[in-house]
Amino acid sequence: MNRQEELAVGRRLIGHIDARTTDLADELFRNRTVNYASPERAALERERLFHELPMFMGLSTRLPKPGDYLTEDVAGMPVLMTRGADGQVRAFANICRHRAAPVASGCGNARAFVCPYHGWTYDSAGRLLGVTDKVGFAGLDLAAHGLVPLPCAEKHGMLYVRARAVQPGESATIDIDAALGPMAEDLAALDLASYPLFSTDRVTPRINWKFAVDTFLEGYHIPHLHRKTIGPYFIGNTGLFDEAGLNGRMCVAKTSFDKLRAVPEDERDYLRHVVAIYQLFPNALLIWQLDHVEIWRAFPDRDTPSRCEIEMTIYTPAGTTRPDSYWEKNRDIAIRTVMEEDFPLGERMQIGFESGATEEVIYGRNEPSLVHFHRSIRNALGVAA
Ligand code: FES
Ligand SMILES: [Fe+2]
């Protein structure tokens, strides 16, 4: 966020800390437990959220150099993203036009992609360069059999893709600023392109993908569930929430925040004492962690609403003089807190959702990010409950 916004956030937080208050949603919100468990709801979410909306794929530094590529399964769409020799980021369905094998796997740097099945070769702009038996495929128009392009964009140091092929007459570009709304300027000021990728961890807990997002959207549970890990570092149940279309930003203060009171207001470095959680609808969280960036993304399982794949990545500042052990410690605490406290409890809550014993969960007025997230889901799905 820019300096003016940082000062405004700092002032609002001091107001809440002094008054022992927190930003509030307009009303209590009730959500049906079946929304975390029903196959019909999962199918609708896949179609209207994961295949229709631009998906945040992480920071630009996942593809730092020409020739770099990454592959991912985005809710059932195999995606290949490349940075061409021209520096341009492109995305394709990672599906060979011969018989649908993935042409690339993992990530790396390549001049061309050779399909592992029969050796058809594509370049990083998706063009089919050649087939391996010219007689067998005589007459095939190579120019018409390139990889199927997917809309994608790179802006403010962020990568986005839409996991559905472009239909005739449809635009192949994504307007990231329109997707981020008022949060675009805030994220641009973080200079995200200057944070190289440090680590990637993946887990597949038995929880619905929405619960993985919910985990990050309230600080109410921190003094309770995280009593022994991060609890002592945060001022619990006090925070800010600002919505930005379907997205939102939550800010919570660390206990070290109180040290700032001794500093004249215009010299206060609030950003070193405030964790800002940017909720990038529908499935991603970009967390400003004082001196580095942590990103969580959750993807629904192909087959069951009760499982998801969650990726945590840590990006550290370019040219940092801190040793790797310092960043490893940050990675460790994130793993201990979220993967060993939030998600194991979440797996038991998922059993609760599926038990049918209660029909609803309740999000309090003191959990405005949660309320906004689930309202946004209803809006994006076009459903009333
Ligand atoms: S499936 Fe790719 S070359 Fe045959
Ligand atoms: Fe938590």
GROMACS .gro file of C-alpha atoms and ligand atoms in nm:
model
  390
    1MET     CA    1   0.000   0.000   0.000
    2ASN     CA    2   0.119   0.355  -0.053
    3ARG     CA    3   0.232   0.575   0.235
    4GLN     CA    4  -0.094   0.766   0.263
    5GLU     CA    5  -0.293   0.443   0.287
    6GLU     CA    6  -0.043   0.299   0.535
    7LEU     CA    7  -0.094   0.597   0.766
    8ALA     CA    8  -0.471   0.566   0.735
    9VAL     CA    9  -0.453   0.193   0.820
   10GLY     CA   10  -0.229   0.270   1.120
   11ARG     CA   11  -0.471   0.531   1.253
   12ARG     CA   12  -0.772   0.304   1.216
   13LEU     CA   13  -0.592   0.021   1.397
   14ILE     CA   14  -0.488   0.245   1.688
   15GLY     CA   15  -0.851   0.356   1.720
   16HIS     CA   16  -0.966  -0.007   1.745
   17ILE     CA   17  -0.686  -0.113   1.983
   18ASP     CA   18  -0.762   0.176   2.220
   19ALA     CA   19  -1.137   0.117   2.211
   20ARG     CA   20  -1.104  -0.267   2.212
   21THR     CA   21  -1.314  -0.282   1.894
   22THR     CA   22  -1.279  -0.425   1.546
   23ASP     CA   23  -1.429  -0.356   1.199
   24LEU     CA   24  -1.777  -0.508   1.182
   25ALA     CA   25  -1.991  -0.656   0.905
   26ASP     CA   26  -2.339  -0.504   0.876
   27GLU     CA   27  -2.503  -0.821   1.012
   28LEU     CA   28  -2.453  -1.183   1.115
   29PHE     CA   29  -2.430  -1.416   0.817
   30ARG     CA   30  -2.556  -1.771   0.803
   31ASN     CA   31  -2.418  -2.019   0.551
   32ARG     CA   32  -2.550  -2.368   0.478
   33THR     CA   33  -2.310  -2.644   0.584
   34VAL     CA   34  -2.408  -2.834   0.269
   35ASN     CA   35  -2.225  -2.567   0.068
   36TYR     CA   36  -1.902  -2.721   0.199
   37ALA     CA   37  -2.003  -3.074   0.107
   38SER     CA   38  -2.243  -3.096  -0.185
   39PRO     CA   39  -2.127  -3.228  -0.527
   40GLU     CA   40  -2.384  -3.006  -0.702
   41ARG     CA   41  -2.242  -2.694  -0.536
   42ALA     CA   42  -1.887  -2.809  -0.617
   43ALA     CA   43  -1.978  -2.849  -0.987
   44LEU     CA   44  -2.132  -2.501  -0.997
   45GLU     CA   45  -1.823  -2.350  -0.830
   46ARG     CA   46  -1.593  -2.522  -1.077
   47GLU     CA   47  -1.789  -2.384  -1.371
   48ARG     CA   48  -1.867  -2.030  -1.254
   49LEU     CA   49  -1.568  -1.953  -1.031
   50PHE     CA   50  -1.270  -2.165  -1.135
   51HIS     CA   51  -1.332  -2.177  -1.510
   52GLU     CA   52  -1.496  -1.839  -1.563
   53LEU     CA   53  -1.300  -1.594  -1.346
   54PRO     CA   54  -0.935  -1.487  -1.381
   55MET     CA   55  -0.730  -1.703  -1.145
   56PHE     CA   56  -0.430  -1.565  -0.960
   57MET     CA   57  -0.129  -1.787  -1.040
   58GLY     CA   58   0.134  -1.629  -0.814
   59LEU     CA   59   0.397  -1.363  -0.872
   60SER     CA   60   0.569  -1.285  -1.204
   61THR     CA   61   0.890  -1.414  -1.053
   62ARG     CA   62   0.760  -1.768  -1.104
   63LEU     CA   63   0.864  -1.704  -1.466
   64PRO     CA   64   1.166  -1.478  -1.430
   65LYS     CA   65   1.347  -1.542  -1.763
   66PRO     CA   66   1.258  -1.592  -2.130
   67GLY     CA   67   1.197  -1.963  -2.188
   68ASP     CA   68   1.070  -2.023  -1.833
   69TYR     CA   69   0.751  -2.225  -1.800
   70LEU     CA   70   0.523  -2.367  -1.532
   71THR     CA   71   0.242  -2.621  -1.540
   72GLU     CA   72  -0.056  -2.659  -1.311
   73ASP     CA   73  -0.393  -2.822  -1.292
   74VAL     CA   74  -0.647  -2.544  -1.238
   75ALA     CA   75  -0.964  -2.718  -1.123
   76GLY     CA   76  -0.947  -2.975  -1.400
   77MET     CA   77  -0.783  -2.761  -1.670
   78PRO     CA   78  -0.418  -2.855  -1.733
   79VAL     CA   79  -0.244  -2.517  -1.774
   80LEU     CA   80   0.095  -2.437  -1.928
   81MET     CA   81   0.228  -2.083  -1.878
   82THR     CA   82   0.537  -1.967  -2.063
   83ARG     CA   83   0.753  -1.659  -2.092
   84GLY     CA   84   0.852  -1.634  -2.457
   85ALA     CA   85   1.182  -1.512  -2.605
   86ASP     CA   86   1.000  -1.177  -2.642
   87GLY     CA   87   0.944  -1.163  -2.263
   88GLN     CA   88   0.568  -1.204  -2.310
   89VAL     CA   89   0.373  -1.435  -2.077
   90ARG     CA   90   0.134  -1.673  -2.254
   91ALA     CA   91  -0.092  -1.954  -2.135
   92PHE     CA   92  -0.222  -2.267  -2.305
   93ALA     CA   93  -0.414  -2.580  -2.232
   94ASN     CA   94  -0.133  -2.826  -2.158
   95ILE     CA   95  -0.284  -3.075  -2.401
   96CYS     CA   96  -0.113  -3.212  -2.710
   97ARG     CA   97  -0.321  -3.167  -3.025
   98HIS     CA   98  -0.242  -3.524  -3.131
   99ARG     CA   99  -0.400  -3.728  -2.852
  100ALA     CA  100  -0.412  -3.497  -2.551
  101ALA     CA  101  -0.099  -3.591  -2.356
  102PRO     CA  102   0.046  -3.306  -2.148
  103VAL     CA  103   0.331  -3.152  -2.349
  104ALA     CA  104   0.513  -3.024  -2.040
  105SER     CA  105   0.531  -3.113  -1.673
  106GLY     CA  106   0.664  -2.943  -1.362
  107CYS     CA  107   0.842  -2.617  -1.429
  108GLY     CA  108   1.173  -2.513  -1.583
  109ASN     CA  109   1.323  -2.347  -1.887
  110ALA     CA  110   1.281  -2.483  -2.240
  111ARG     CA  111   1.317  -2.364  -2.600
  112ALA     CA  112   1.051  -2.610  -2.713
  113PHE     CA  113   0.807  -2.862  -2.565
  114VAL     CA  114   0.835  -3.217  -2.697
  115CYS     CA  115   0.529  -3.428  -2.622
  116PRO     CA  116   0.644  -3.737  -2.428
  117TYR     CA  117   0.398  -3.966  -2.610
  118HIS     CA  118   0.494  -3.943  -2.982
  119GLY     CA  119   0.728  -3.646  -2.991
  120TRP     CA  120   0.523  -3.365  -3.148
  121THR     CA  121   0.704  -3.038  -3.080
  122TYR     CA  122   0.565  -2.695  -2.985
  123ASP     CA  123   0.739  -2.362  -2.920
  124SER     CA  124   0.680  -2.133  -2.622
  125ALA     CA  125   0.424  -1.937  -2.826
  126GLY     CA  126   0.224  -2.260  -2.861
  127ARG     CA  127   0.298  -2.315  -3.233
  128LEU     CA  128   0.320  -2.674  -3.353
  129LEU     CA  129   0.671  -2.687  -3.500
  130GLY     CA  130   0.666  -3.041  -3.628
  131VAL     CA  131   0.527  -3.394  -3.607
  132THR     CA  132   0.742  -3.708  -3.594
  133ASP     CA  133   0.600  -3.913  -3.884
  134LYS     CA  134   0.543  -3.680  -4.178
  135VAL     CA  135   0.385  -3.950  -4.395
  136GLY     CA  136   0.142  -4.056  -4.125
  137PHE     CA  137   0.021  -3.698  -4.088
  138ALA     CA  138   0.057  -3.578  -4.447
  139GLY     CA  139  -0.186  -3.296  -4.517
  140LEU     CA  140  -0.222  -3.193  -4.153
  141ASP     CA  141  -0.221  -2.814  -4.128
  142LEU     CA  142   0.042  -2.752  -3.858
  143ALA     CA  143  -0.059  -2.386  -3.824
  144ALA     CA  144  -0.411  -2.491  -3.719
  145HIS     CA  145  -0.289  -2.737  -3.453
  146GLY     CA  146  -0.100  -2.521  -3.207
  147LEU     CA  147  -0.169  -2.547  -2.834
  148VAL     CA  148  -0.510  -2.406  -2.738
  149PRO     CA  149  -0.452  -2.056  -2.593
  150LEU     CA  150  -0.600  -1.950  -2.259
  151PRO     CA  151  -0.649  -1.583  -2.165
  152CYS     CA  152  -0.374  -1.464  -1.935
  153ALA     CA  153  -0.211  -1.146  -1.807
  154GLU     CA  154   0.084  -1.016  -1.613
  155LYS     CA  155   0.052  -0.692  -1.418
  156HIS     CA  156   0.178  -0.537  -1.093
  157GLY     CA  157   0.416  -0.835  -1.066
  158MET     CA  158   0.125  -1.083  -1.067
  159LEU     CA  159   0.022  -1.362  -1.306
  160TYR     CA  160  -0.338  -1.443  -1.394
  161VAL     CA  161  -0.495  -1.703  -1.620
  162ARG     CA  162  -0.849  -1.801  -1.710
  163ALA     CA  163  -0.892  -2.178  -1.722
  164ARG     CA  164  -1.131  -2.184  -2.016
  165ALA     CA  165  -1.041  -2.160  -2.384
  166VAL     CA  166  -1.124  -1.839  -2.571
  167GLN     CA  167  -1.453  -1.872  -2.759
  168PRO     CA  168  -1.486  -1.720  -3.107
  169GLY     CA  169  -1.541  -1.345  -3.076
  170GLU     CA  170  -1.428  -1.339  -2.714
  171SER     CA  171  -1.136  -1.127  -2.590
  172ALA     CA  172  -0.816  -1.321  -2.514
  173THR     CA  173  -0.694  -1.069  -2.257
  174ILE     CA  174  -0.770  -1.032  -1.889
  175ASP     CA  175  -0.813  -0.687  -1.739
  176ILE     CA  176  -0.635  -0.735  -1.406
  177ASP     CA  177  -0.705  -0.381  -1.287
  178ALA     CA  178  -1.076  -0.435  -1.344
  179ALA     CA  179  -1.059  -0.766  -1.154
  180LEU     CA  180  -0.876  -0.608  -0.858
  181GLY     CA  181  -1.074  -0.284  -0.848
  182PRO     CA  182  -0.957  -0.042  -0.577
  183MET     CA  183  -0.703  -0.299  -0.453
  184ALA     CA  184  -0.492  -0.273  -0.772
  185GLU     CA  185  -0.312   0.043  -0.660
  186ASP     CA  186  -0.246  -0.104  -0.317
  187LEU     CA  187  -0.089  -0.418  -0.464
  188ALA     CA  188   0.108  -0.220  -0.726
  189ALA     CA  189   0.275  -0.025  -0.442
  190LEU     CA  190   0.412  -0.351  -0.293
  191ASP     CA  191   0.649  -0.388  -0.593
  192LEU     CA  192   0.573  -0.761  -0.609
  193ALA     CA  193   0.794  -0.819  -0.916
  194SER     CA  194   1.097  -0.769  -0.689
  195TYR     CA  195   1.021  -1.078  -0.475
  196PRO     CA  196   1.177  -1.402  -0.608
  197LEU     CA  197   1.017  -1.734  -0.520
  198PHE     CA  198   1.181  -1.892  -0.214
  199SER     CA  199   0.978  -2.207  -0.141
  200THR     CA  200   0.671  -2.406  -0.243
  201ASP     CA  201   0.477  -2.652  -0.024
  202ARG     CA  202   0.166  -2.847  -0.119
  203VAL     CA  203  -0.084  -3.043   0.088
  204THR     CA  204  -0.412  -3.219   0.011
  205PRO     CA  205  -0.615  -3.210   0.332
  206ARG     CA  206  -0.964  -3.355   0.358
  207ILE     CA  207  -1.137  -3.018   0.362
  208ASN     CA  208  -1.346  -2.824   0.115
  209TRP     CA  209  -1.142  -2.554  -0.066
  210LYS     CA  210  -1.358  -2.275   0.085
  211PHE     CA  211  -1.260  -2.377   0.436
  212ALA     CA  212  -0.893  -2.339   0.334
  213VAL     CA  213  -0.971  -1.977   0.241
  214ASP     CA  214  -1.191  -1.919   0.550
  215THR     CA  215  -0.892  -2.008   0.769
  216PHE     CA  216  -0.724  -1.679   0.678
  217LEU     CA  217  -1.025  -1.451   0.690
  218GLU     CA  218  -1.063  -1.381   1.060
  219GLY     CA  219  -0.826  -1.311   1.347
  220TYR     CA  220  -1.092  -1.408   1.601
  221HIS     CA  221  -0.948  -1.760   1.640
  222ILE     CA  222  -0.582  -1.658   1.677
  223PRO     CA  223  -0.570  -1.624   2.061
  224HIS     CA  224  -0.753  -1.959   2.093
  225LEU     CA  225  -0.638  -2.210   1.833
  226HIS     CA  226  -0.293  -2.056   1.789
  227ARG     CA  227  -0.231  -1.985   2.158
  228LYS     CA  228   0.103  -2.167   2.147
  229THR     CA  229   0.226  -2.061   1.801
  230ILE     CA  230   0.143  -1.717   1.659
  231GLY     CA  231  -0.109  -1.617   1.928
  232PRO     CA  232   0.140  -1.419   2.140
  233TYR     CA  233   0.246  -1.208   1.839
  234PHE     CA  234  -0.098  -1.072   1.743
  235ILE     CA  235  -0.353  -0.840   1.898
  236GLY     CA  236  -0.649  -1.080   1.878
  237ASN     CA  237  -1.000  -1.004   1.747
  238THR     CA  238  -0.895  -0.657   1.628
  239GLY     CA  239  -0.864  -0.584   1.261
  240LEU     CA  240  -0.963  -0.389   0.954
  241PHE     CA  241  -1.157  -0.502   0.653
  242ASP     CA  242  -1.193  -0.320   0.320
  243GLU     CA  243  -1.380  -0.474   0.033
  244ALA     CA  244  -1.276  -0.434  -0.332
  245GLY     CA  245  -1.545  -0.586  -0.551
  246LEU     CA  246  -1.529  -0.963  -0.500
  247ASN     CA  247  -1.187  -0.924  -0.333
  248GLY     CA  248  -1.098  -0.782   0.004
  249ARG     CA  249  -0.815  -0.671   0.231
  250MET     CA  250  -0.784  -0.752   0.597
  251CYS     CA  251  -0.522  -0.590   0.824
  252VAL     CA  252  -0.424  -0.719   1.168
  253ALA     CA  253  -0.173  -0.567   1.411
  254LYS     CA  254   0.117  -0.746   1.572
  255THR     CA  255   0.172  -0.692   1.944
  256SER     CA  256   0.490  -0.502   1.847
  257PHE     CA  257   0.255  -0.237   1.704
  258ASP     CA  258   0.246  -0.060   2.041
  259LYS     CA  259   0.615   0.036   2.005
  260LEU     CA  260   0.507   0.279   1.733
  261ARG     CA  261   0.332   0.502   1.986
  262ALA     CA  262   0.672   0.643   2.089
  263VAL     CA  263   0.749   0.744   1.727
  264PRO     CA  264   0.612   1.071   1.576
  265GLU     CA  265   0.319   0.980   1.352
  266ASP     CA  266   0.469   1.082   1.019
  267GLU     CA  267   0.777   0.865   1.088
  268ARG     CA  268   0.588   0.549   1.182
  269ASP     CA  269   0.669   0.241   0.974
  270TYR     CA  270   0.333   0.071   1.023
  271LEU     CA  271   0.400  -0.188   0.753
  272ARG     CA  272   0.655  -0.362   0.976
  273HIS     CA  273   0.391  -0.420   1.241
  274VAL     CA  274   0.082  -0.492   1.032
  275VAL     CA  275   0.004  -0.812   0.845
  276ALA     CA  276  -0.213  -0.736   0.541
  277ILE     CA  277  -0.410  -1.024   0.392
  278TYR     CA  278  -0.528  -0.964   0.036
  279GLN     CA  279  -0.806  -1.200  -0.054
  280LEU     CA  280  -0.784  -1.254  -0.430
  281PHE     CA  281  -1.120  -1.401  -0.522
  282PRO     CA  282  -1.201  -1.679  -0.533
  283ASN     CA  283  -0.923  -1.903  -0.404
  284ALA     CA  284  -0.605  -1.712  -0.320
  285LEU     CA  285  -0.455  -1.511  -0.036
  286LEU     CA  286  -0.155  -1.286  -0.073
  287ILE     CA  287  -0.019  -1.208   0.272
  288TRP     CA  288   0.213  -0.917   0.333
  289GLN     CA  289   0.431  -1.060   0.614
  290LEU     CA  290   0.626  -0.749   0.724
  291ASP     CA  291   0.933  -0.825   0.511
  292HIS     CA  292   0.825  -1.099   0.270
  293VAL     CA  293   0.521  -1.227   0.082
  294GLU     CA  294   0.336  -1.550   0.154
  295ILE     CA  295   0.077  -1.680  -0.092
  296TRP     CA  296  -0.181  -1.952  -0.037
  297ARG     CA  297  -0.399  -2.093  -0.315
  298ALA     CA  298  -0.665  -2.360  -0.278
  299PHE     CA  299  -0.804  -2.575  -0.560
  300PRO     CA  300  -1.101  -2.809  -0.535
  301ASP     CA  301  -1.036  -3.179  -0.587
  302ARG     CA  302  -1.158  -3.316  -0.922
  303ASP     CA  303  -1.374  -3.584  -0.763
  304THR     CA  304  -1.486  -3.490  -0.416
  305PRO     CA  305  -1.599  -3.164  -0.251
  306SER     CA  306  -1.435  -3.288   0.071
  307ARG     CA  307  -1.080  -3.250  -0.050
  308CYS     CA  308  -0.865  -2.976  -0.197
  309GLU     CA  309  -0.508  -2.907  -0.297
  310ILE     CA  310  -0.345  -2.618  -0.119
  311GLU     CA  311  -0.021  -2.454  -0.218
  312MET     CA  312   0.183  -2.225   0.004
  313THR     CA  313   0.463  -2.023  -0.153
  314ILE     CA  314   0.705  -1.784   0.009
  315TYR     CA  315   0.864  -1.499  -0.186
  316THR     CA  316   1.154  -1.308  -0.031
  317PRO     CA  317   1.295  -0.966  -0.125
  318ALA     CA  318   1.546  -0.957  -0.413
  319GLY     CA  319   1.903  -0.915  -0.292
  320THR     CA  320   1.816  -0.995   0.071
  321THR     CA  321   2.120  -1.023   0.296
  322ARG     CA  322   1.933  -1.245   0.540
  323PRO     CA  323   2.047  -1.610   0.541
  324ASP     CA  324   1.814  -1.881   0.409
  325SER     CA  325   1.774  -2.004   0.768
  326TYR     CA  326   1.585  -1.681   0.853
  327TRP     CA  327   1.332  -1.740   0.573
  328GLU     CA  328   1.313  -2.112   0.659
  329LYS     CA  329   1.205  -2.012   1.007
  330ASN     CA  330   0.920  -1.809   0.858
  331ARG     CA  331   0.823  -2.105   0.639
  332ASP     CA  332   0.830  -2.330   0.942
  333ILE     CA  333   0.600  -2.114   1.151
  334ALA     CA  334   0.353  -2.089   0.861
  335ILE     CA  335   0.355  -2.469   0.829
  336ARG     CA  336   0.321  -2.526   1.202
  337THR     CA  337   0.038  -2.276   1.237
  338VAL     CA  338  -0.171  -2.347   0.930
  339MET     CA  339  -0.089  -2.703   0.829
  340GLU     CA  340  -0.059  -2.840   1.181
  341GLU     CA  341  -0.327  -2.636   1.360
  342ASP     CA  342  -0.584  -2.489   1.118
  343PHE     CA  343  -0.612  -2.770   0.864
  344PRO     CA  344  -0.624  -3.066   1.109
  345LEU     CA  345  -0.906  -2.891   1.296
  346GLY     CA  346  -1.061  -2.811   0.956
  347GLU     CA  347  -1.066  -3.183   0.870
  348ARG     CA  348  -1.276  -3.245   1.180
  349MET     CA  349  -1.501  -2.950   1.094
  350GLN     CA  350  -1.547  -3.098   0.746
  351ILE     CA  351  -1.682  -3.413   0.916
  352GLY     CA  352  -1.915  -3.183   1.109
  353PHE     CA  353  -2.034  -3.014   0.787
  354GLU     CA  354  -2.103  -3.355   0.632
  355SER     CA  355  -2.274  -3.504   0.937
  356GLY     CA  356  -2.603  -3.326   0.867
  357ALA     CA  357  -2.644  -3.258   1.240
  358THR     CA  358  -2.641  -2.881   1.189
  359GLU     CA  359  -2.771  -2.700   0.886
  360GLU     CA  360  -2.581  -2.377   0.921
  361VAL     CA  361  -2.258  -2.213   1.030
  362ILE     CA  362  -2.260  -1.853   1.149
  363TYR     CA  363  -2.007  -1.584   1.065
  364GLY     CA  364  -2.008  -1.306   1.325
  365ARG     CA  365  -2.013  -0.931   1.262
  366ASN     CA  366  -1.653  -0.935   1.393
  367GLU     CA  367  -1.562  -1.161   1.096
  368PRO     CA  368  -1.637  -0.918   0.810
  369SER     CA  369  -1.387  -1.074   0.564
  370LEU     CA  370  -1.564  -1.410   0.598
  371VAL     CA  371  -1.903  -1.250   0.548
  372HIS     CA  372  -1.780  -1.068   0.237
  373PHE     CA  373  -1.615  -1.383   0.095
  374HIS     CA  374  -1.931  -1.591   0.119
  375ARG     CA  375  -2.150  -1.307  -0.008
  376SER     CA  376  -1.913  -1.272  -0.304
  377ILE     CA  377  -1.945  -1.645  -0.374
  378ARG     CA  378  -2.323  -1.618  -0.377
  379ASN     CA  379  -2.304  -1.318  -0.611
  380ALA     CA  380  -2.057  -1.485  -0.847
  381LEU     CA  381  -2.261  -1.808  -0.853
  382GLY     CA  382  -2.591  -1.623  -0.887
  383VAL     CA  383  -2.750  -1.815  -0.598
  384ALA     CA  384  -2.946  -1.686  -0.298
  385ALA     CA  385  -2.803  -1.921  -0.032
  386FES     S1  386  -0.015  -3.728  -2.777
  386FES    FE1  387   0.138  -3.583  -2.814
  386FES     S2  388   0.251  -3.661  -2.975
  386FES    FE2  389   0.097  -3.805  -2.947
  387FE      FE  390  -0.544  -1.992   1.178
   0.00000   0.00000   0.00000
